[in-house]
mmCIF file with all atom_site columns, C-alpha atoms in Angstrom:
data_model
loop_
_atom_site.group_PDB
_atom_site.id
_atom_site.type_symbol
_atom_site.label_atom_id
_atom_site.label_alt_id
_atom_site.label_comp_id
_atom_site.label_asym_id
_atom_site.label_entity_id
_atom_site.label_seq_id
_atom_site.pdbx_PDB_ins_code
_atom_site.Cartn_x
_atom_site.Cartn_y
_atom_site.Cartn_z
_atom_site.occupancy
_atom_site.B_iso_or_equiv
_atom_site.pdbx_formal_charge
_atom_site.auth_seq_id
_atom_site.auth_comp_id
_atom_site.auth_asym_id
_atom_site.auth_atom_id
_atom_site.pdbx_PDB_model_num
ATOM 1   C CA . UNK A 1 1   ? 7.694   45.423 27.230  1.00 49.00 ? 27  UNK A CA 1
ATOM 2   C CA . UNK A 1 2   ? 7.626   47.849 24.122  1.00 45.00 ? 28  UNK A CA 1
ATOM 3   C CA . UNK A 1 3   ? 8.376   45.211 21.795  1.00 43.00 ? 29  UNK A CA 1
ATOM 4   C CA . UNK A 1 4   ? 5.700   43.214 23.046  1.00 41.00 ? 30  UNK A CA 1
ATOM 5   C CA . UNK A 1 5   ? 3.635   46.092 23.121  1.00 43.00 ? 31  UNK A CA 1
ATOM 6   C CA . UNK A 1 6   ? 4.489   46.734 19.565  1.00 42.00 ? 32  UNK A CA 1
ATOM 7   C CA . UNK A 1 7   ? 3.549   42.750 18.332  1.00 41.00 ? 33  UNK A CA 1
ATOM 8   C CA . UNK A 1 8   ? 0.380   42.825 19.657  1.00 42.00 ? 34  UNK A CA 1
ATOM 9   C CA . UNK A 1 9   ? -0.867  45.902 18.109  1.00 40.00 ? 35  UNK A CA 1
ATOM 10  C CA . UNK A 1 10  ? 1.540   45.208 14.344  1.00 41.00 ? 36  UNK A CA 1
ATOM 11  C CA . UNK A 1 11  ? -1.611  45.197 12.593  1.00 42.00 ? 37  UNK A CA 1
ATOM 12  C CA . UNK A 1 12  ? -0.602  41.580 11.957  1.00 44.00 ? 38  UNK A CA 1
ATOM 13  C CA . UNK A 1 13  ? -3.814  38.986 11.312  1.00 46.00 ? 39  UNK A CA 1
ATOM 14  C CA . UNK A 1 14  ? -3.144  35.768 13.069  1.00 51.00 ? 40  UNK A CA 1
ATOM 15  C CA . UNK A 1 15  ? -4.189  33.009 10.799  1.00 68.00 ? 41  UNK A CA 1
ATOM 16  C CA . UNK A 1 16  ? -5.172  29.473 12.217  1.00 91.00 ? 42  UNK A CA 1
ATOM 17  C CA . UNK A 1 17  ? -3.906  26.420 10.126  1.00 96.00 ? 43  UNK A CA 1
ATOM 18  C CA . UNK A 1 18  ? -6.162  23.439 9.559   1.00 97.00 ? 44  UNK A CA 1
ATOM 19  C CA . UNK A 1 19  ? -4.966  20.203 8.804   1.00 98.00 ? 45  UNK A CA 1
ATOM 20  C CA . UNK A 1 20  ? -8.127  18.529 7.111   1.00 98.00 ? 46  UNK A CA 1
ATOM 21  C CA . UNK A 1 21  ? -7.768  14.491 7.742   1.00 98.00 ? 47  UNK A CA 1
ATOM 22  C CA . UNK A 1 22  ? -10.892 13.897 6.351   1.00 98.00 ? 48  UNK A CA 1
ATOM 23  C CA . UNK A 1 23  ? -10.939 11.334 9.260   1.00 97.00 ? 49  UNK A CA 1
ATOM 24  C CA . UNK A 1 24  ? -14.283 12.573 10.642  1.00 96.00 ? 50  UNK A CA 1
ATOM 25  C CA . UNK A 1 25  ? -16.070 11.926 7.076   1.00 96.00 ? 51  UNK A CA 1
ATOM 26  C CA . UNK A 1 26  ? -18.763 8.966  7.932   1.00 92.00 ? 52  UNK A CA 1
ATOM 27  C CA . UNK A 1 27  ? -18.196 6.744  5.050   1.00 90.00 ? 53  UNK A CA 1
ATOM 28  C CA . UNK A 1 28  ? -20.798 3.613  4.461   1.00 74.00 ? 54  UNK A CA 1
ATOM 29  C CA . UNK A 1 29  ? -20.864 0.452  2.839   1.00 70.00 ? 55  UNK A CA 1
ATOM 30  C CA . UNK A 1 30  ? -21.081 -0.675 0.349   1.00 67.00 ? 56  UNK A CA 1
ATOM 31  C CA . UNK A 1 31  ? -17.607 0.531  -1.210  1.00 72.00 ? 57  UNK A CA 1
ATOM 32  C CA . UNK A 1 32  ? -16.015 1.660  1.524   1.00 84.00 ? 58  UNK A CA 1
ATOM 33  C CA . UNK A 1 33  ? -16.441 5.817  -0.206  1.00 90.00 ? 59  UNK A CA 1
ATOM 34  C CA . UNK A 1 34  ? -18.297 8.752  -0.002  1.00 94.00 ? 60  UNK A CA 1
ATOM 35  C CA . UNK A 1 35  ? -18.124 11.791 -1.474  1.00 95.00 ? 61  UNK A CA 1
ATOM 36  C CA . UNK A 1 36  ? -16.513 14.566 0.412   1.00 97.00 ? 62  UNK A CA 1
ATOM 37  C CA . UNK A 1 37  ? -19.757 17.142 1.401   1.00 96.00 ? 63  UNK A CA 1
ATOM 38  C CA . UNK A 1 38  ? -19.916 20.979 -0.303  1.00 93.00 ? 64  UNK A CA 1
ATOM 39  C CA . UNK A 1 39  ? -18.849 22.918 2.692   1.00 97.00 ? 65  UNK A CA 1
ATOM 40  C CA . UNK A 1 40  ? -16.666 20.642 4.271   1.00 98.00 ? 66  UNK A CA 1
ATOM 41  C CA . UNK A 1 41  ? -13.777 22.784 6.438   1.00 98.00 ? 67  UNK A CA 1
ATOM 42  C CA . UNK A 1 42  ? -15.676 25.655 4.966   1.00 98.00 ? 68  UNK A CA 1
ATOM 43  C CA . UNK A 1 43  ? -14.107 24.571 1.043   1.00 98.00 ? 69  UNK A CA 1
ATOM 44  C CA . UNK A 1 44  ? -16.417 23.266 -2.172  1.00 98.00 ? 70  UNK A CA 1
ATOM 45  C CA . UNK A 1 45  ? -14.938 19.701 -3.135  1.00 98.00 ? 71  UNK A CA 1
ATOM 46  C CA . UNK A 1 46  ? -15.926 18.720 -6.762  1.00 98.00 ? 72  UNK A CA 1
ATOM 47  C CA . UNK A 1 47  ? -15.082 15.520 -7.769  1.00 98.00 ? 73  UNK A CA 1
ATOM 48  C CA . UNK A 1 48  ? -13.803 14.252 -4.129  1.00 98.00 ? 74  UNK A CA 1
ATOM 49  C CA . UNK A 1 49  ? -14.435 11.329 -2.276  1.00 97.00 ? 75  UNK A CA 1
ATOM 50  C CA . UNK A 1 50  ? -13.084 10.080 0.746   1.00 97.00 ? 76  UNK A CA 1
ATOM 51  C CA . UNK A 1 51  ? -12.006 5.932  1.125   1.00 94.00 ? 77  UNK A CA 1
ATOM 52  C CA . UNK A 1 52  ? -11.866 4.106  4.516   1.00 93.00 ? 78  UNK A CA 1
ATOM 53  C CA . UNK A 1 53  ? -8.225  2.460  3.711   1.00 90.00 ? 79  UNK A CA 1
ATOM 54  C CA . UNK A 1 54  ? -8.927  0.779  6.889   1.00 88.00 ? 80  UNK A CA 1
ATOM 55  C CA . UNK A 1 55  ? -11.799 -1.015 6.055   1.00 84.00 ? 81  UNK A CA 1
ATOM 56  C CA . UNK A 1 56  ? -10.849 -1.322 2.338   1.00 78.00 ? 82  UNK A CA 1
ATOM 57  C CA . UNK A 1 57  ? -7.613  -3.399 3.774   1.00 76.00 ? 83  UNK A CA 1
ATOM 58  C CA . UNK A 1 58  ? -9.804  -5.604 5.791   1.00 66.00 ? 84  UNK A CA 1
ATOM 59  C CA . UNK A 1 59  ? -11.660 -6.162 2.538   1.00 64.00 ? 85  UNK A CA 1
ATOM 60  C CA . UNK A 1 60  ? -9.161  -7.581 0.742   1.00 70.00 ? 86  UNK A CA 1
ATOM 61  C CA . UNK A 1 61  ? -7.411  -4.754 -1.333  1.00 67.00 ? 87  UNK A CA 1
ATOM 62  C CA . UNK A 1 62  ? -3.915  -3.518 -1.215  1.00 79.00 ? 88  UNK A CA 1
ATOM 63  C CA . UNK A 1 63  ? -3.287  -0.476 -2.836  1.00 91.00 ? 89  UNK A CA 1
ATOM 64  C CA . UNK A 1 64  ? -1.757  3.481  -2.821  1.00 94.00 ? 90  UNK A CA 1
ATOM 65  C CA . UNK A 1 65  ? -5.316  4.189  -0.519  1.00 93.00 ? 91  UNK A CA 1
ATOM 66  C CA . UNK A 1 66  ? -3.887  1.992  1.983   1.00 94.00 ? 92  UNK A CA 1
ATOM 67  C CA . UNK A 1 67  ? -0.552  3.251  1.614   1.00 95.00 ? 93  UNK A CA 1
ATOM 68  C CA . UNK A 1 68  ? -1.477  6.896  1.259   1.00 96.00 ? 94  UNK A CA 1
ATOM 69  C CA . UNK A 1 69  ? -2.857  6.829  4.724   1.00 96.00 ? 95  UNK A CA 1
ATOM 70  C CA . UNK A 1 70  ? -1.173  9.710  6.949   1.00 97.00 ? 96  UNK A CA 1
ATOM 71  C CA . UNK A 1 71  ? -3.797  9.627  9.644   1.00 96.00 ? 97  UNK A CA 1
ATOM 72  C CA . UNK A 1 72  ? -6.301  6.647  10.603  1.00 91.00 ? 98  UNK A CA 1
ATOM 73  C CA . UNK A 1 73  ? -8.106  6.456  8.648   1.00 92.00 ? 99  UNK A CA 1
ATOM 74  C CA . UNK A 1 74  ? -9.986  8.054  5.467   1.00 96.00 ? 100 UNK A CA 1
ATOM 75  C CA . UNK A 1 75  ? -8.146  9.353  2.652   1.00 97.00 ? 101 UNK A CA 1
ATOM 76  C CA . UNK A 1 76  ? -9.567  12.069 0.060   1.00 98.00 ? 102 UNK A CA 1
ATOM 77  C CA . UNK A 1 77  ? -9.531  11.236 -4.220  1.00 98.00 ? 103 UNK A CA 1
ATOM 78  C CA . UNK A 1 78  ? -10.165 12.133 -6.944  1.00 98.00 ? 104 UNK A CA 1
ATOM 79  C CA . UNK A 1 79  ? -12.881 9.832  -8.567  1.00 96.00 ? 105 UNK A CA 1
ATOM 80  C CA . UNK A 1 80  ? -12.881 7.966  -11.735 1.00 96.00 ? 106 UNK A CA 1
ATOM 81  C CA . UNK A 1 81  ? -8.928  9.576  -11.812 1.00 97.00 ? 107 UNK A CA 1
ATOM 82  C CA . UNK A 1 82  ? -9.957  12.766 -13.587 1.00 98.00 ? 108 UNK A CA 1
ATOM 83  C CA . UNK A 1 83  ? -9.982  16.577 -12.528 1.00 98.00 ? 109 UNK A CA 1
ATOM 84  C CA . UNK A 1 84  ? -10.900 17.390 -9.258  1.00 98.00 ? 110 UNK A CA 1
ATOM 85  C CA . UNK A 1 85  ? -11.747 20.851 -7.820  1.00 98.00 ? 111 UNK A CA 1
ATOM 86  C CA . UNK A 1 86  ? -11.284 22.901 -4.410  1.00 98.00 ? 112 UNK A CA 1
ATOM 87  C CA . UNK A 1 87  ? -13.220 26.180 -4.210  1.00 98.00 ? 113 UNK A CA 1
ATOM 88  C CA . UNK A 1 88  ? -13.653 28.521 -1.581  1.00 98.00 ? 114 UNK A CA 1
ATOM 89  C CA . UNK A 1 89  ? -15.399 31.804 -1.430  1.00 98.00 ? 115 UNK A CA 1
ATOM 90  C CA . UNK A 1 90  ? -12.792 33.246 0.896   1.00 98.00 ? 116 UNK A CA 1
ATOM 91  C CA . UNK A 1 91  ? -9.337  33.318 0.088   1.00 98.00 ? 117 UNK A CA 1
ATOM 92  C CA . UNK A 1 92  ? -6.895  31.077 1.434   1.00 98.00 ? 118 UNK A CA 1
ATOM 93  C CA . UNK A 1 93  ? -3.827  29.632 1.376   1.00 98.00 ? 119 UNK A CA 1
ATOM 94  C CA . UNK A 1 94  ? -2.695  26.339 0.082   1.00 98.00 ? 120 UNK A CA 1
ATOM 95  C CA . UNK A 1 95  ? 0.291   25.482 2.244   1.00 98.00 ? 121 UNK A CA 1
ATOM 96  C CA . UNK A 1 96  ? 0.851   21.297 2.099   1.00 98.00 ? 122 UNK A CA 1
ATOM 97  C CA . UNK A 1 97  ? -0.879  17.966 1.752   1.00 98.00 ? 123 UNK A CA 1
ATOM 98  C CA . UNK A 1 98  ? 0.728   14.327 1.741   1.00 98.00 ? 124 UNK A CA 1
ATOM 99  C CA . UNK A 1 99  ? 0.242   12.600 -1.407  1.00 98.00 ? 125 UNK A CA 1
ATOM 100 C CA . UNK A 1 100 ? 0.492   9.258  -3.110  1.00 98.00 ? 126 UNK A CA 1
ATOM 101 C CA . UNK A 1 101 ? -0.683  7.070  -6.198  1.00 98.00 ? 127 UNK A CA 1
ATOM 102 C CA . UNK A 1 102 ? -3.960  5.179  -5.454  1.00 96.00 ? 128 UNK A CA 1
ATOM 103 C CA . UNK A 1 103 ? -2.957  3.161  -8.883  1.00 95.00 ? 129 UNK A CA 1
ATOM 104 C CA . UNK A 1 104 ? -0.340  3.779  -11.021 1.00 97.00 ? 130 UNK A CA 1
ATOM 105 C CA . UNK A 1 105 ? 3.126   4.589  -9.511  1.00 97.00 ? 131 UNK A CA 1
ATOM 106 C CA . UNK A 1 106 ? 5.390   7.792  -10.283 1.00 98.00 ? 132 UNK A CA 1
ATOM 107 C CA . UNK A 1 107 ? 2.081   9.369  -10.853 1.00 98.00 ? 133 UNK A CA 1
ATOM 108 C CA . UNK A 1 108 ? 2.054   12.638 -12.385 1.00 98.00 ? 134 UNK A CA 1
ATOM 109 C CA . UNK A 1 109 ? -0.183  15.382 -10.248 1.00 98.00 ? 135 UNK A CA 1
ATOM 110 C CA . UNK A 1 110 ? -0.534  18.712 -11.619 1.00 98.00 ? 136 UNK A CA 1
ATOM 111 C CA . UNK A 1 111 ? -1.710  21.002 -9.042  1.00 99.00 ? 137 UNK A CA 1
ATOM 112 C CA . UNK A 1 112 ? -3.192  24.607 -10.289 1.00 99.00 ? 138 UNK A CA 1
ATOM 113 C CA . UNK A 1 113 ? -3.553  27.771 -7.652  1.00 98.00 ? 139 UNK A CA 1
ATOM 114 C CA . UNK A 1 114 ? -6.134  30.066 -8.989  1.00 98.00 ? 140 UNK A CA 1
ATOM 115 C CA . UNK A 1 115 ? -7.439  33.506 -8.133  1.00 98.00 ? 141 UNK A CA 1
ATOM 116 C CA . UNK A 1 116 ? -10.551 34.685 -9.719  1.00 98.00 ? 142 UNK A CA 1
ATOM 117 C CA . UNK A 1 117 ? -9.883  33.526 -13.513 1.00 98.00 ? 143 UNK A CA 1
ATOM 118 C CA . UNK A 1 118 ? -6.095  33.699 -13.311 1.00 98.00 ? 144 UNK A CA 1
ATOM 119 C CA . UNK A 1 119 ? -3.589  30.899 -13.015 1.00 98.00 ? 145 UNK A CA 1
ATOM 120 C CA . UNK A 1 120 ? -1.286  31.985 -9.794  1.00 98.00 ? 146 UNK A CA 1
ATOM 121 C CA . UNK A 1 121 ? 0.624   29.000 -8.890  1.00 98.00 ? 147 UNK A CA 1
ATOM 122 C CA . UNK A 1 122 ? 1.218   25.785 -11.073 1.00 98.00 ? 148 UNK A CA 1
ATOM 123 C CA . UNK A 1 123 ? 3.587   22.094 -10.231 1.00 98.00 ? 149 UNK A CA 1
ATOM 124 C CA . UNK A 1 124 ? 3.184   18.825 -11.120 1.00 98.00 ? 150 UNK A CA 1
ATOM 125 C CA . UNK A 1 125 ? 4.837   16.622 -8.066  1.00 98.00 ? 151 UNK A CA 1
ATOM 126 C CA . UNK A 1 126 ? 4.764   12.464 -9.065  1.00 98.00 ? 152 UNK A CA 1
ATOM 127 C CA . UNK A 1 127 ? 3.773   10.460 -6.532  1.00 98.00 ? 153 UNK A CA 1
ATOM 128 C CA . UNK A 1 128 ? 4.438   6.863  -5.207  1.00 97.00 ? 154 UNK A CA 1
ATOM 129 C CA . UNK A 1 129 ? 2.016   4.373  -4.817  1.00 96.00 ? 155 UNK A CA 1
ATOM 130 C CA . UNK A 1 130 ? 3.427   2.587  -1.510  1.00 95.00 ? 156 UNK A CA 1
ATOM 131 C CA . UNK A 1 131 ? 4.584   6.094  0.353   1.00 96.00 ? 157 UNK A CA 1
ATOM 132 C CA . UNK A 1 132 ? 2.941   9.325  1.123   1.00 97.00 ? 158 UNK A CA 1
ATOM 133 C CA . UNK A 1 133 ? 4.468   11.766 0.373   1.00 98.00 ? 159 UNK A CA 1
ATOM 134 C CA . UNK A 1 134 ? 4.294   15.275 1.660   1.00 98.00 ? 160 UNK A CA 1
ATOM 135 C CA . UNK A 1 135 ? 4.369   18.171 -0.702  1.00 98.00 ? 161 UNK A CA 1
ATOM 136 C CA . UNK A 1 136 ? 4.833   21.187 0.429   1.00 98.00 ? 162 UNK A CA 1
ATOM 137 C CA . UNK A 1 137 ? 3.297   24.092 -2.115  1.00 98.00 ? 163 UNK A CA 1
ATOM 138 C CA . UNK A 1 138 ? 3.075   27.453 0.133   1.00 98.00 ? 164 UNK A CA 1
ATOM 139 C CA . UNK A 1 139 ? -0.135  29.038 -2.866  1.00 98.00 ? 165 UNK A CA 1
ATOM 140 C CA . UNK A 1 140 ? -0.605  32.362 -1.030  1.00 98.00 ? 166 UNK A CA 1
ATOM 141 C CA . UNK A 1 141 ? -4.339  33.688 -1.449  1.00 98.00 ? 167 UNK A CA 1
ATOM 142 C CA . UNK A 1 142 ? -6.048  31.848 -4.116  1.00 98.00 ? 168 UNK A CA 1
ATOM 143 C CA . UNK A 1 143 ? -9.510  30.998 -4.075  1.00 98.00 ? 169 UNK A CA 1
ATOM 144 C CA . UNK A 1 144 ? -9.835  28.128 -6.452  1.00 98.00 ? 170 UNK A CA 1
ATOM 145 C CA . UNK A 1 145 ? -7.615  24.728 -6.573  1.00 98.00 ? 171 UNK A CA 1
ATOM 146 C CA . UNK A 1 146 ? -7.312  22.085 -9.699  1.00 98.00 ? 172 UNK A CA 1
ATOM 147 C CA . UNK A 1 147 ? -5.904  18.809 -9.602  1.00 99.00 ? 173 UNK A CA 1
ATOM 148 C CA . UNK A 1 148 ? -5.535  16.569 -12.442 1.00 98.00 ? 174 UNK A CA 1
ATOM 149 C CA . UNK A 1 149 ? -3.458  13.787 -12.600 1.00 98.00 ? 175 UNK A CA 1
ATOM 150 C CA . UNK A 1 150 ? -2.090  11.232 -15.840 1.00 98.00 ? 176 UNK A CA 1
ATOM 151 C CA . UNK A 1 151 ? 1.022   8.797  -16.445 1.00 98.00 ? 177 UNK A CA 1
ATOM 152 C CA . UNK A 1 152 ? 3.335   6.459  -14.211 1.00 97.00 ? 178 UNK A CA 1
ATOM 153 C CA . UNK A 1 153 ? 3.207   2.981  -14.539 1.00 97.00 ? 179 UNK A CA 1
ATOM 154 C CA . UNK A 1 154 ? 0.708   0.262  -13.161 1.00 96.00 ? 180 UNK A CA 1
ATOM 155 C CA . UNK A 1 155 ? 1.505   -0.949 -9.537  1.00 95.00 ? 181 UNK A CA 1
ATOM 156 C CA . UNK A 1 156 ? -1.230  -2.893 -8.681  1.00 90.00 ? 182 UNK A CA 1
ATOM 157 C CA . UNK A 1 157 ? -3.789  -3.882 -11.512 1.00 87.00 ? 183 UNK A CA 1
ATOM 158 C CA . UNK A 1 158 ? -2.583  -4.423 -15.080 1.00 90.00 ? 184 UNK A CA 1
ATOM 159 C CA . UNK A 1 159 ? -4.427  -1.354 -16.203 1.00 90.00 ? 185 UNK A CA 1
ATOM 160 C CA . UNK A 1 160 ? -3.518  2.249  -15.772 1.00 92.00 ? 186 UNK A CA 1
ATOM 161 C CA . UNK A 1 161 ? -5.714  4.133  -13.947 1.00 95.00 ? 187 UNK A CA 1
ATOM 162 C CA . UNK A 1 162 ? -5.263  7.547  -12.581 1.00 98.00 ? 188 UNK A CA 1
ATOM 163 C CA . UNK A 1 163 ? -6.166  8.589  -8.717  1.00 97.00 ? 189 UNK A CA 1
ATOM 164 C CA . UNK A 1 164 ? -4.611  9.958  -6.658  1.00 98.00 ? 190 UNK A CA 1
ATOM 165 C CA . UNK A 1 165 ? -4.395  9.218  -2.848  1.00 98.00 ? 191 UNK A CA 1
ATOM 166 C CA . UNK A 1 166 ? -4.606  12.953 -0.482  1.00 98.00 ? 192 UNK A CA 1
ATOM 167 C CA . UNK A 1 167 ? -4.412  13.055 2.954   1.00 98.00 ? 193 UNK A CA 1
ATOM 168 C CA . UNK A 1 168 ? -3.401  15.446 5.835   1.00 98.00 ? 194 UNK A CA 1
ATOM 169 C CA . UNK A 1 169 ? -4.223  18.754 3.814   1.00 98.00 ? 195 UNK A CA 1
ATOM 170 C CA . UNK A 1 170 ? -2.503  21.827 5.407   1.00 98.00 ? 196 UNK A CA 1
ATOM 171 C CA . UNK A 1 171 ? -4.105  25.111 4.730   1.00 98.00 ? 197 UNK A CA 1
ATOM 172 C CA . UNK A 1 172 ? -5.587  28.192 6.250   1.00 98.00 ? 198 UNK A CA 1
ATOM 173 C CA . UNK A 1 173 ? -8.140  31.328 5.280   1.00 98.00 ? 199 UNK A CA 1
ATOM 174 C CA . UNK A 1 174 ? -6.639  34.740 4.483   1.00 96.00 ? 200 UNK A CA 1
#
């Protein structure tokens, strides 16, 4: 009874992990994308949509959105493959999201941890185009995320083109 006595009065925040699907995103035709909304599980996205792989299969295209699909059935990525952004103004922590190549295989994803102006936490992880792949990064109270992502090798179109595929986003607020 003291011990339990003692845990519940540690002093010790619980935190609440949220795994962010981006499932509940309503995403309309034409294209199959949206972008992902400013405030969205309490986070700024810049630079984010989300893609019904679902629907985008139906249509006709096979590719790492399809693949990269952990949960049924939108995926989050970065547009145009260049930089994309996660802000928040409370703390959090970056703990693990599944990633894959919507494009280009053995992509190269360079993922930056910030707090305030300075660089905390930085990996690159490369990615497959026809498996997610969960990546586990554990970026203790940061407030700012950067993804950019460059290289592998065309899977599916002649030309190289650089998104990446997230889905399944594990993190929680400090």
């Amino acid at each position: 009874l003291a011990t339990l006595a003692a845990l519940a009065f540690s002093g010790e925040a619980s935190r609440s992990q949220i795994v962010v699907t981006f499932d509940d995103i309503n995403v309309a035709l034409p294209g199959y994308t949206t972008n992902i909304p400013s405030g969205y599980e309490g986070l700024t996205w810049s630079n984010f949509f989300v893609n019904d792989s679902v629907l985008s299969f139906n249509g006709g295209h096979v590719d790492g959105y399809y693949y990269g699909m952990v949960s049924l059935s939108n995926v989050a990525f970065n547009a145009g493959g260049t930089p994309a952004e996660i802000d928040s103004a409370t703390n959090f922590n970056f703990l693990s999201a599944y990633m894959t190549g919507a494009w280009n295989s053995n992509l190269n994803i360079e993922v930056e941890g910030f707090n305030g102006a300075k660089e905390i936490y930085d990996t690159i992880v490369v990615a497959s185009t026809t498996n997610p792949t969960l990546f586990t990064f554990n970026y203790l109270n940061i407030d700012r995320l950067y993804f950019d992502s460059y290289g592998g090798e065309p899977a599916f179109t002649p030309i190289p083109e650089y998104n990446f595929v997230m889905d399944n986003m594990e993190f929680e607020f400090v």
